[in-house]
XYZ file of C-alpha atoms in Angstrom:
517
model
C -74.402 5.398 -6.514
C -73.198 8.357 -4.744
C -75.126 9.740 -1.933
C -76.321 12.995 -3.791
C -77.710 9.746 -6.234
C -75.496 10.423 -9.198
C -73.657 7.118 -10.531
C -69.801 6.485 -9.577
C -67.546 6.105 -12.206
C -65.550 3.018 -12.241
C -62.243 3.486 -10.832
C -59.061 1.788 -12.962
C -56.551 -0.130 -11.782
C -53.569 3.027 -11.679
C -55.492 4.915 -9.294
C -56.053 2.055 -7.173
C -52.883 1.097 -6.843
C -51.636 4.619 -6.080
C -54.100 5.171 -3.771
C -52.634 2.172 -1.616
C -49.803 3.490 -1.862
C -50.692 6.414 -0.474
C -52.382 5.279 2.200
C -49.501 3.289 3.197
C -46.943 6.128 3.320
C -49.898 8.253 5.482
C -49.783 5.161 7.698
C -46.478 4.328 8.144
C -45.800 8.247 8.495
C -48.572 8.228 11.052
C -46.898 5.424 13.065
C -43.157 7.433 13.040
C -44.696 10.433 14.195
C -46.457 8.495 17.433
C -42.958 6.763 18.470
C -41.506 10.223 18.048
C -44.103 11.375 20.353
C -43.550 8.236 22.148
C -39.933 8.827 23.346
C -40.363 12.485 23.947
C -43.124 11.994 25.910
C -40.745 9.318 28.179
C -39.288 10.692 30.964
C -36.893 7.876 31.474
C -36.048 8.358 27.638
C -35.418 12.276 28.243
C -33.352 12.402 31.074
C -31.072 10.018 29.879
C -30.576 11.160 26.148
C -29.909 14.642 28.236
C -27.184 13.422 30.625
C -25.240 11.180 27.369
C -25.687 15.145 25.707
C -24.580 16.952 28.883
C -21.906 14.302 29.371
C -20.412 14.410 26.121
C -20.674 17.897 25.689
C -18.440 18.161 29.188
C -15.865 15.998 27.815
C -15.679 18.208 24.933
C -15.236 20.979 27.050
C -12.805 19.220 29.215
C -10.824 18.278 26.487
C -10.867 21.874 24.851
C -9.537 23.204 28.129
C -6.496 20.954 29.017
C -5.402 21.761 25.302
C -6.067 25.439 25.709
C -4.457 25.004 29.280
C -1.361 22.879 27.499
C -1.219 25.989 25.166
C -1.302 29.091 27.525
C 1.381 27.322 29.256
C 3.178 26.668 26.590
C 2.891 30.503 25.752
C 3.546 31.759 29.143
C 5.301 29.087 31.496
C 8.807 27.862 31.214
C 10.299 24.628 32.629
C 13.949 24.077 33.252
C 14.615 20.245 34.919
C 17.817 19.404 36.758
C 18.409 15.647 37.370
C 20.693 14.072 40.674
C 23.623 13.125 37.705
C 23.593 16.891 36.324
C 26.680 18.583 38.239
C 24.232 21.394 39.234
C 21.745 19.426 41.444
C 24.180 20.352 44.723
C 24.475 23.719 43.590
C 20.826 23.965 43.176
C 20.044 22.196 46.937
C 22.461 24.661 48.498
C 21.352 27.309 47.008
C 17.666 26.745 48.106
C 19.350 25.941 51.497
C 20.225 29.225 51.594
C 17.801 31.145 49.767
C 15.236 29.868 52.182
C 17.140 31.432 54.466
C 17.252 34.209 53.738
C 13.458 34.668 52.357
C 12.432 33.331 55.989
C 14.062 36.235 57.698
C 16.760 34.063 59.481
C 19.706 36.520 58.910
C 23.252 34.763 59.107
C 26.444 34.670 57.880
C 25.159 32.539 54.869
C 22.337 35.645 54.055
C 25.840 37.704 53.719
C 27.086 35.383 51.129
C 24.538 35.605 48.769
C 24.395 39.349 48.996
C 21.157 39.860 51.552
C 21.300 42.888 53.695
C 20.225 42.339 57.435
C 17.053 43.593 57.774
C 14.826 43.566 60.220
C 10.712 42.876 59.668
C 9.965 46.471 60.964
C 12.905 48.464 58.419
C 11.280 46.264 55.536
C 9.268 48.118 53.053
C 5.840 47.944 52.436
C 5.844 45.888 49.440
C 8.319 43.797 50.893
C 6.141 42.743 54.164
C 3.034 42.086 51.836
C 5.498 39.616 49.730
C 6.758 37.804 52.762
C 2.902 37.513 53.881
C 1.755 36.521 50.843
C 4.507 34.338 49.498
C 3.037 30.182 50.330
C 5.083 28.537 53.003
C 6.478 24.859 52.600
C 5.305 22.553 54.830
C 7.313 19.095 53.279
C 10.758 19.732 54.940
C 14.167 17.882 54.548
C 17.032 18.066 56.827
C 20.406 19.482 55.472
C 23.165 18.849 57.733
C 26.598 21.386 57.401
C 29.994 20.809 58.966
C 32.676 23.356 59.204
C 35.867 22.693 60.241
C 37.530 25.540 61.866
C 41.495 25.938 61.689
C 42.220 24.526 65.370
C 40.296 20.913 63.912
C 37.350 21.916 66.088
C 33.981 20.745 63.774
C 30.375 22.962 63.989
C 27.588 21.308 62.782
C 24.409 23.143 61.921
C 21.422 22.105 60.445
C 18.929 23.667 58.246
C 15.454 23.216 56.542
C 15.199 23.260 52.901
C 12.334 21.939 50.844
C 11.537 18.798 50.170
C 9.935 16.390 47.625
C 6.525 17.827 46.726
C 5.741 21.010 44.789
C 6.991 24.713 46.658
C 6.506 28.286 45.446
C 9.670 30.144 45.891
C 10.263 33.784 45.411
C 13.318 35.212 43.720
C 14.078 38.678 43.144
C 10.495 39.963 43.144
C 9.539 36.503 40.755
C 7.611 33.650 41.631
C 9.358 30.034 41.088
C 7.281 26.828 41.436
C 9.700 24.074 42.589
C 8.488 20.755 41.765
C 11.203 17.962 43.720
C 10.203 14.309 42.548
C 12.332 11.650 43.944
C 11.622 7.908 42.773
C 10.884 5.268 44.996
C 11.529 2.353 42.602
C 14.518 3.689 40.233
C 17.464 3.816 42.533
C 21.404 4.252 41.703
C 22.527 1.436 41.874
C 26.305 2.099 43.104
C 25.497 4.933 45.733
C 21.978 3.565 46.591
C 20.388 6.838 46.550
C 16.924 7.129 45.146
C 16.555 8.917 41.640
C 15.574 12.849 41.872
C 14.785 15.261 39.351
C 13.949 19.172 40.112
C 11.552 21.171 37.824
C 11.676 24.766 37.919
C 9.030 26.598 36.301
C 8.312 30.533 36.230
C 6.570 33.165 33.577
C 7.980 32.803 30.244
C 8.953 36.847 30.406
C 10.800 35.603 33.835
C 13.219 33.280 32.348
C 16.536 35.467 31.955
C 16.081 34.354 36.061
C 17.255 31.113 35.384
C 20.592 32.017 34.413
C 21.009 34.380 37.020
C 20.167 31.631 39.803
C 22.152 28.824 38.742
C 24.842 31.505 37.982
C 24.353 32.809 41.872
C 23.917 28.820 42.965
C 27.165 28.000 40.760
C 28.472 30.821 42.871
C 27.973 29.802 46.369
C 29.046 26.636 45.595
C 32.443 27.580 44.668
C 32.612 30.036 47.518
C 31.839 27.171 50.057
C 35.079 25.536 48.531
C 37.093 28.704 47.916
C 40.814 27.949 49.503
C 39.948 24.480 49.844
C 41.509 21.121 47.137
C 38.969 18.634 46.685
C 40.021 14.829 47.265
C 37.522 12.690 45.029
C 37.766 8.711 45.188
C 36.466 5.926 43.115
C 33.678 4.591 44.123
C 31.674 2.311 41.225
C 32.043 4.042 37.739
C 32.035 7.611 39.373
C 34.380 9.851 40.676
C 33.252 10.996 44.460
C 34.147 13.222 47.014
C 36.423 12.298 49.929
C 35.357 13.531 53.362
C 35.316 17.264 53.435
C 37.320 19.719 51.416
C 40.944 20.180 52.565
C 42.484 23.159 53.219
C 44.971 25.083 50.811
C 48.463 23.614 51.597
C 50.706 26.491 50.664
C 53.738 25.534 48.115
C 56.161 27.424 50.557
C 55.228 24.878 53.337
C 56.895 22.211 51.666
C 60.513 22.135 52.106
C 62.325 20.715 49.084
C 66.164 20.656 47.759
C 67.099 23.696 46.462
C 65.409 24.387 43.086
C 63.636 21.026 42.439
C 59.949 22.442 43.670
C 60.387 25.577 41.094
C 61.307 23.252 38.102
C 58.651 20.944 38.336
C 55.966 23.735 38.939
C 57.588 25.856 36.051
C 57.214 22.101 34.375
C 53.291 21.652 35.050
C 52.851 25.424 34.345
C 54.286 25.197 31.328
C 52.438 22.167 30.244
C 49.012 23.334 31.284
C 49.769 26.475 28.380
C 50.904 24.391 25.951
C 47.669 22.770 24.874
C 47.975 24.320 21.571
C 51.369 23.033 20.760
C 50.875 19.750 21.423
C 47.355 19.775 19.730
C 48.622 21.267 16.759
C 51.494 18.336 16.344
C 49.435 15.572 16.814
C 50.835 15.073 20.284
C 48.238 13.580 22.866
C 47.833 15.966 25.940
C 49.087 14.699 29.026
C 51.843 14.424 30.984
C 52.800 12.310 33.724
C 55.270 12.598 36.886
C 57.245 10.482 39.084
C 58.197 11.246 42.689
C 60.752 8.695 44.636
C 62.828 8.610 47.150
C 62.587 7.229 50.749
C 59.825 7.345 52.947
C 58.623 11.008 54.848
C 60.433 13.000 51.612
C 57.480 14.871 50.993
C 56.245 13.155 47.621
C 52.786 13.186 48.660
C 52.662 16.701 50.659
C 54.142 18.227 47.562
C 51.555 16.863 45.176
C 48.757 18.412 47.748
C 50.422 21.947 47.737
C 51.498 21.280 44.138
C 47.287 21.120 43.855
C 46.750 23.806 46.054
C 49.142 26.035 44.049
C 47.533 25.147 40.750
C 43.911 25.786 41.967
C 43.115 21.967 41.016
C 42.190 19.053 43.017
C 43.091 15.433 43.306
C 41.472 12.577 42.210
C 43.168 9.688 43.911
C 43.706 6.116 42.198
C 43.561 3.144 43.949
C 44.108 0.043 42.010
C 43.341 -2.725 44.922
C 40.001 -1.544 45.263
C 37.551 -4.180 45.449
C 35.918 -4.883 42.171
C 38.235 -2.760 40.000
C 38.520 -3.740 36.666
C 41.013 -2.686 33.316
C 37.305 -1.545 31.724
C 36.296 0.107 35.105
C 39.516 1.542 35.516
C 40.023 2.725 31.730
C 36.590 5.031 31.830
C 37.248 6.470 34.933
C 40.396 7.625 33.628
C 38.204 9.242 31.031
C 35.845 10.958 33.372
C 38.298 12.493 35.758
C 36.807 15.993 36.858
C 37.525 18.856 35.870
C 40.920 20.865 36.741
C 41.823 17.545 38.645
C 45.039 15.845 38.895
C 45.610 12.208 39.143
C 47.430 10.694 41.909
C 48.455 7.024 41.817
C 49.950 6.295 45.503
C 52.868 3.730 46.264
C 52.832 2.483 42.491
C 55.619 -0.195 43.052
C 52.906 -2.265 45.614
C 50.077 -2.159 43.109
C 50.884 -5.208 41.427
C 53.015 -7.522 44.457
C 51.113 -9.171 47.404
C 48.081 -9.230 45.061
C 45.596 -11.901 45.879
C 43.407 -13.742 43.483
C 39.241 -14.245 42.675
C 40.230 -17.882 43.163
C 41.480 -17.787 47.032
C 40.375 -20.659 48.604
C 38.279 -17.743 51.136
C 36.234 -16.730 48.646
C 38.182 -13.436 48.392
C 37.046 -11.225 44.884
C 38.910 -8.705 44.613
C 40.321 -6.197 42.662
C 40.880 -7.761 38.757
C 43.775 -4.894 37.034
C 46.084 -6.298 35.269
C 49.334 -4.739 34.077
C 48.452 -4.329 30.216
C 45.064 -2.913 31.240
C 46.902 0.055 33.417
C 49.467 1.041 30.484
C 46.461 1.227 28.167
C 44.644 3.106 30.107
C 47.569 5.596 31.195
C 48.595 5.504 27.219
C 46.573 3.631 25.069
C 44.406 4.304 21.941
C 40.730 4.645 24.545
C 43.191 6.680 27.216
C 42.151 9.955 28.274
C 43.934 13.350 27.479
C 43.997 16.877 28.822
C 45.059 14.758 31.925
C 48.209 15.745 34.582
C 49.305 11.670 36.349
C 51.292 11.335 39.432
C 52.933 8.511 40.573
C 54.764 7.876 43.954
C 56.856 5.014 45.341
C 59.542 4.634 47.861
C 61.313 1.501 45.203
C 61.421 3.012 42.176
C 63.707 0.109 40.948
C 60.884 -2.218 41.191
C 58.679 -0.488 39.033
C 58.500 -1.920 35.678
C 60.735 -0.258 32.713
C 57.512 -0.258 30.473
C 55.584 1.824 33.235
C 57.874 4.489 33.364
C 59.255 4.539 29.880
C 58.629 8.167 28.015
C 55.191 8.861 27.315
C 53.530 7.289 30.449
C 56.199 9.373 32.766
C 57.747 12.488 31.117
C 60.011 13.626 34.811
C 61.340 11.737 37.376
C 62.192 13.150 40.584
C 64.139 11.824 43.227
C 62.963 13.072 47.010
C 66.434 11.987 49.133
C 66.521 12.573 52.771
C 67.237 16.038 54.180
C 70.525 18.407 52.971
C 71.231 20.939 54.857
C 69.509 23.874 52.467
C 66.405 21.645 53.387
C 67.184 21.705 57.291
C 68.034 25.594 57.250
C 64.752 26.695 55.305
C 63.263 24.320 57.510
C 64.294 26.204 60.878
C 63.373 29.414 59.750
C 60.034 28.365 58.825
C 59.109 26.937 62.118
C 61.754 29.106 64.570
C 62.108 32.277 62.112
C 60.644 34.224 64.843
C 62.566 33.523 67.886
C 65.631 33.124 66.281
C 65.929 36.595 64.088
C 69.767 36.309 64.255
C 70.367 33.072 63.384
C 72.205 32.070 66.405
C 69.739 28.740 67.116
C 70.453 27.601 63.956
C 73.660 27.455 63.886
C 74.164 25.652 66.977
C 71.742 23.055 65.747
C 73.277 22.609 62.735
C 76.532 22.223 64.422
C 75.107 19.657 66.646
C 74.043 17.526 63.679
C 76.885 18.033 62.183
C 78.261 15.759 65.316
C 76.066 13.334 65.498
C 76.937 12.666 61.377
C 73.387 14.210 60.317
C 75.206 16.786 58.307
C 78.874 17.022 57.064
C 81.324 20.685 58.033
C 81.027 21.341 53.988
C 78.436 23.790 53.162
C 78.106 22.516 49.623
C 76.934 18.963 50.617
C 79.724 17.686 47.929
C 80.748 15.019 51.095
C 77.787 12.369 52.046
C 76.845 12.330 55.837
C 77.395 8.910 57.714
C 73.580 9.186 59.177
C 70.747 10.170 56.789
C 67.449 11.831 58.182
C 64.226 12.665 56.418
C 62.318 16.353 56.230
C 59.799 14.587 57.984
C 61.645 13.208 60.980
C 62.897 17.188 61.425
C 59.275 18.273 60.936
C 58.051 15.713 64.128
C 61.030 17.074 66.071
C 60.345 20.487 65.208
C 56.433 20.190 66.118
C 57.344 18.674 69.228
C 59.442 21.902 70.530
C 57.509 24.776 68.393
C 57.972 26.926 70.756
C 61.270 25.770 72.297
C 64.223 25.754 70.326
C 66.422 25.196 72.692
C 64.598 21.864 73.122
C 64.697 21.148 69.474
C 68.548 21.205 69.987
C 69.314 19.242 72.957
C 66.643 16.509 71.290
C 68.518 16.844 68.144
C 69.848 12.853 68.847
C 65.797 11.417 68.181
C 66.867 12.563 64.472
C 69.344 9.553 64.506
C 67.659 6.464 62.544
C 68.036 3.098 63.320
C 70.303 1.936 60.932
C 73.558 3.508 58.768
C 72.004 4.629 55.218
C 74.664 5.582 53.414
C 75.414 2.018 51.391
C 71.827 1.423 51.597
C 69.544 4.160 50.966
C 71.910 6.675 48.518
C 75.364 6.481 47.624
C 77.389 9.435 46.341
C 76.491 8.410 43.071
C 72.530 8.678 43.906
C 72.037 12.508 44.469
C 69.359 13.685 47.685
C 67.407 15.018 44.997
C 67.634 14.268 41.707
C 65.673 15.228 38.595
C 64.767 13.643 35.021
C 63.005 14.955 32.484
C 61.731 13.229 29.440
């Protein structure tokens, strides 16, 4: 009975069963809510569900802002590299050389070069001052050491700071460049042993016309530190390099040849340096190559350097006897020669005699050419074109036909010993001066003509019983440059050692002689 005493229905078997149910949802709700209340009332629980949230939320952030950092600089940054292969990595160093320079204040002849006026901190604008205070200074240094050779031989050296590996803020016509110099510690090159360097440059995006404008100033400079001077490069490895410093200019007019022989073969090169067209046009390959013989202290190789010096290129020279030289070595660095570079291949009759072998009993490896590998690479399918070859040799009769057939060598030229055009030209050059009259000259020429240097006809149609070389009167000449008169009376030192008429050039063999192809 119910408590009000009023009978209880009976309850069925439905409602019982949803009543448990019931009652077990309320109680297993019931439980979830008390672990709920549980955990969140756990401090341990908390604080570490809050740092997992604060730490994932900060590498979210961290992630959004290196790619919105990657992006801005992307939009507003610009990177140029420059690698220690790239021919503008010198250019580049030199110019910093200077440019630092300059930004530091340290007015010298250099500043002039590159267009800085010489100011003084006090006659320096306003704007200016507060740049130079506020651009960074570099505190990872590198030596750079400069020689220049003066014309008496004497040698300056001067040394300056430029930066060095590490990052440096540079600035450049009112811009600011960061300069980011890496240089590996474990990649290395392998034939100069210098470690691998690469230069980033990176500036404003709206800044990057400066680019051009530097390497175009750098490219500058470099070409004015070489300005009147022929580059020698040598082979060293796979890769043409320079040879001690730059030479001076040797003018054409300082080399005393026979009579018209130096104009045809420059009217020769000339002419084949315009004709790339032609030959391109007929199939032709593009080179052209030169032999110069004769006896020794002609002038073969003093005419190729002015010959260079005339033509504004330089000369890369070829030496087959180096150690480790190979026909595949030898072939691709035909094919790299530099730029407005001529090839010079020195005493080509001694390239191939005397040679020793890899299998001396010493242990001697040397240099591996063979014969067949030099005419393929001076003419082969794999040789190079646009390419200008000289050869010299005192023996050209010991030079093999196939070397010198057409195609390989297009002239020949003979260098003989001195003629008397040679000797006169040769007097005025160095005794022009004292002599205005000619009166010096003609008594040395009379005294040669005694001691059988020189025969009484003016047209050297007879062949003198002594033979001398331009070089011999060149020593003598040197000795007595400023005393003629002592050039005369020494005139007998001009005498060689032995007769050379049957043995160096017969009548039929001209002084100077020349074959074109």
């Amino acid at each position: 009975m119910a408590s009000d005493g009023a009978p209880i229905a009976p309850t069925s078997a439905p409602e019982l069963a949803l009543r448990d149910i019931k009652h077990h949802v309320v109680q297993k709700s019931g439980q979830r809510e008390g672990v709920i209340a549980q955990l969140s009332e756990n401090p341990f629980f908390t604080a570490g569900f809050g740092l997992a949230g604060l730490g994932a939320a900060l590498a979210i952030a961290q992630r959004g802002l290196r790619h919105g950092a990657g992006l801005l600089k992307r939009r507003l940054l610009v990177d140029v590299e420059i690698n220690v292969k790239d021919e503008s990595y010198p250019w580049f160093l030199y110019w910093m050389t200077m440019h630092q320079r300059a930004q530091l204040g340290n007015v010298s002849t250099h500043s002039t070069r590159l267009g800085v006026a010489s100011e003084t901190a006090p006659n320096l604008r306003l704007s200016e001052r507060l740049l130079r205070r506020f651009t960074p200074g570099m505190h990872h240094l590198s030596i750079a050491t400069e020689k220049i050779e003066h014309p008496n031989g004497s040698v300056n050296t001067h040394f300056a700071l430029i930066p060095g590996p590490g990052t440096h803020i540079l600035r450049y016509k009112s811009a600011f460049l960061m300069v980011n110099r890496v240089r590996e510690t474990k990649s290395m090159d392998l034939h100069r042993g210098t470690p691998w360097e690469t230069v980033t440059l990176t500036t404003l995006y709206s800044q990057r016309h400066l680019f051009e404008e530097l390497f175009q100033e750098a490219h500058q400079l470099a070409q004015q530190s070489t300005e009147g001077k022929t580059i020698v490069y040598t082979s060293r490895g796979t890769t043409w390099e320079k040879f001690g410093e730059p030479r001076r200019k040797r003018p054409l007019e300082s080399v005393i040849l026979d009579q018209g022989v130096k104009e045809r073969i420059v009217l020769d090169v000339k002419d084949f340096l315009d004709s790339g067209k032609w030959y391109y046009d007929r199939g032709i390959p593009y080179r052209r190559g030169y032999l110069l013989h004769g006896p020794p202290g002609t002038g073969k190789s003093s005419f190729i350097q002015a010959l260079a010096g005339e033509l504004d290129y330089n000369i890369a020279m070829l030496d087959l006897s180096e150690r480790g030289m190979t026909d595949d070595r030898l072939n691709y660095l035909l094919t790299i020669i530099p730029r407005r570079t001529l090839v010079l291949l020195e005493d080509a009759d001694a390239a191939f005699s005397r040679r020793r072998v890899q299998t001396d009993a010493d242990g001697y490896r040397g240099a591996n050419v063979t014969f067949s590998g030099l005419l393929n690479a001076l003419d082969g399918v794999a040789s190079a074109e646009e390419r200008l070859l000289f050869l010299t040799t005192n023996h050209a009769e010991r030079l093999d036909e196939a070397l010198v057939r057409p195609g390989r060598v297009d002239m020949t030229v003979r260098l003989g010993e001195a003629t008397r055009w040679q000797i006169e030209h040769l007097w005025d050059r160095f005794y022009g001066e004292l002599d205005p009259h000619g009166e010096g000259k003609q008594r040395f020429l009379t005294k040669l003509e005694r001691l059988g240097l020189l025969t009484a006809a003016a047209d050297g149609s007879a062949t003198p019983t002594r033979l001398t070389s331009t070089a011999a009167l060149q020593g003598l000449f040197l000795y007595h440059k400023d005393d003629m008169d002592g050039a005369i009376t020494m005139a007998e030192g001009l005498i060689p050692d032995r007769l050379a008429p049957s043995a160096v050039a017969g009548p039929e063999a001209p002084t100077a002689a020349v074959q074109s192809r």
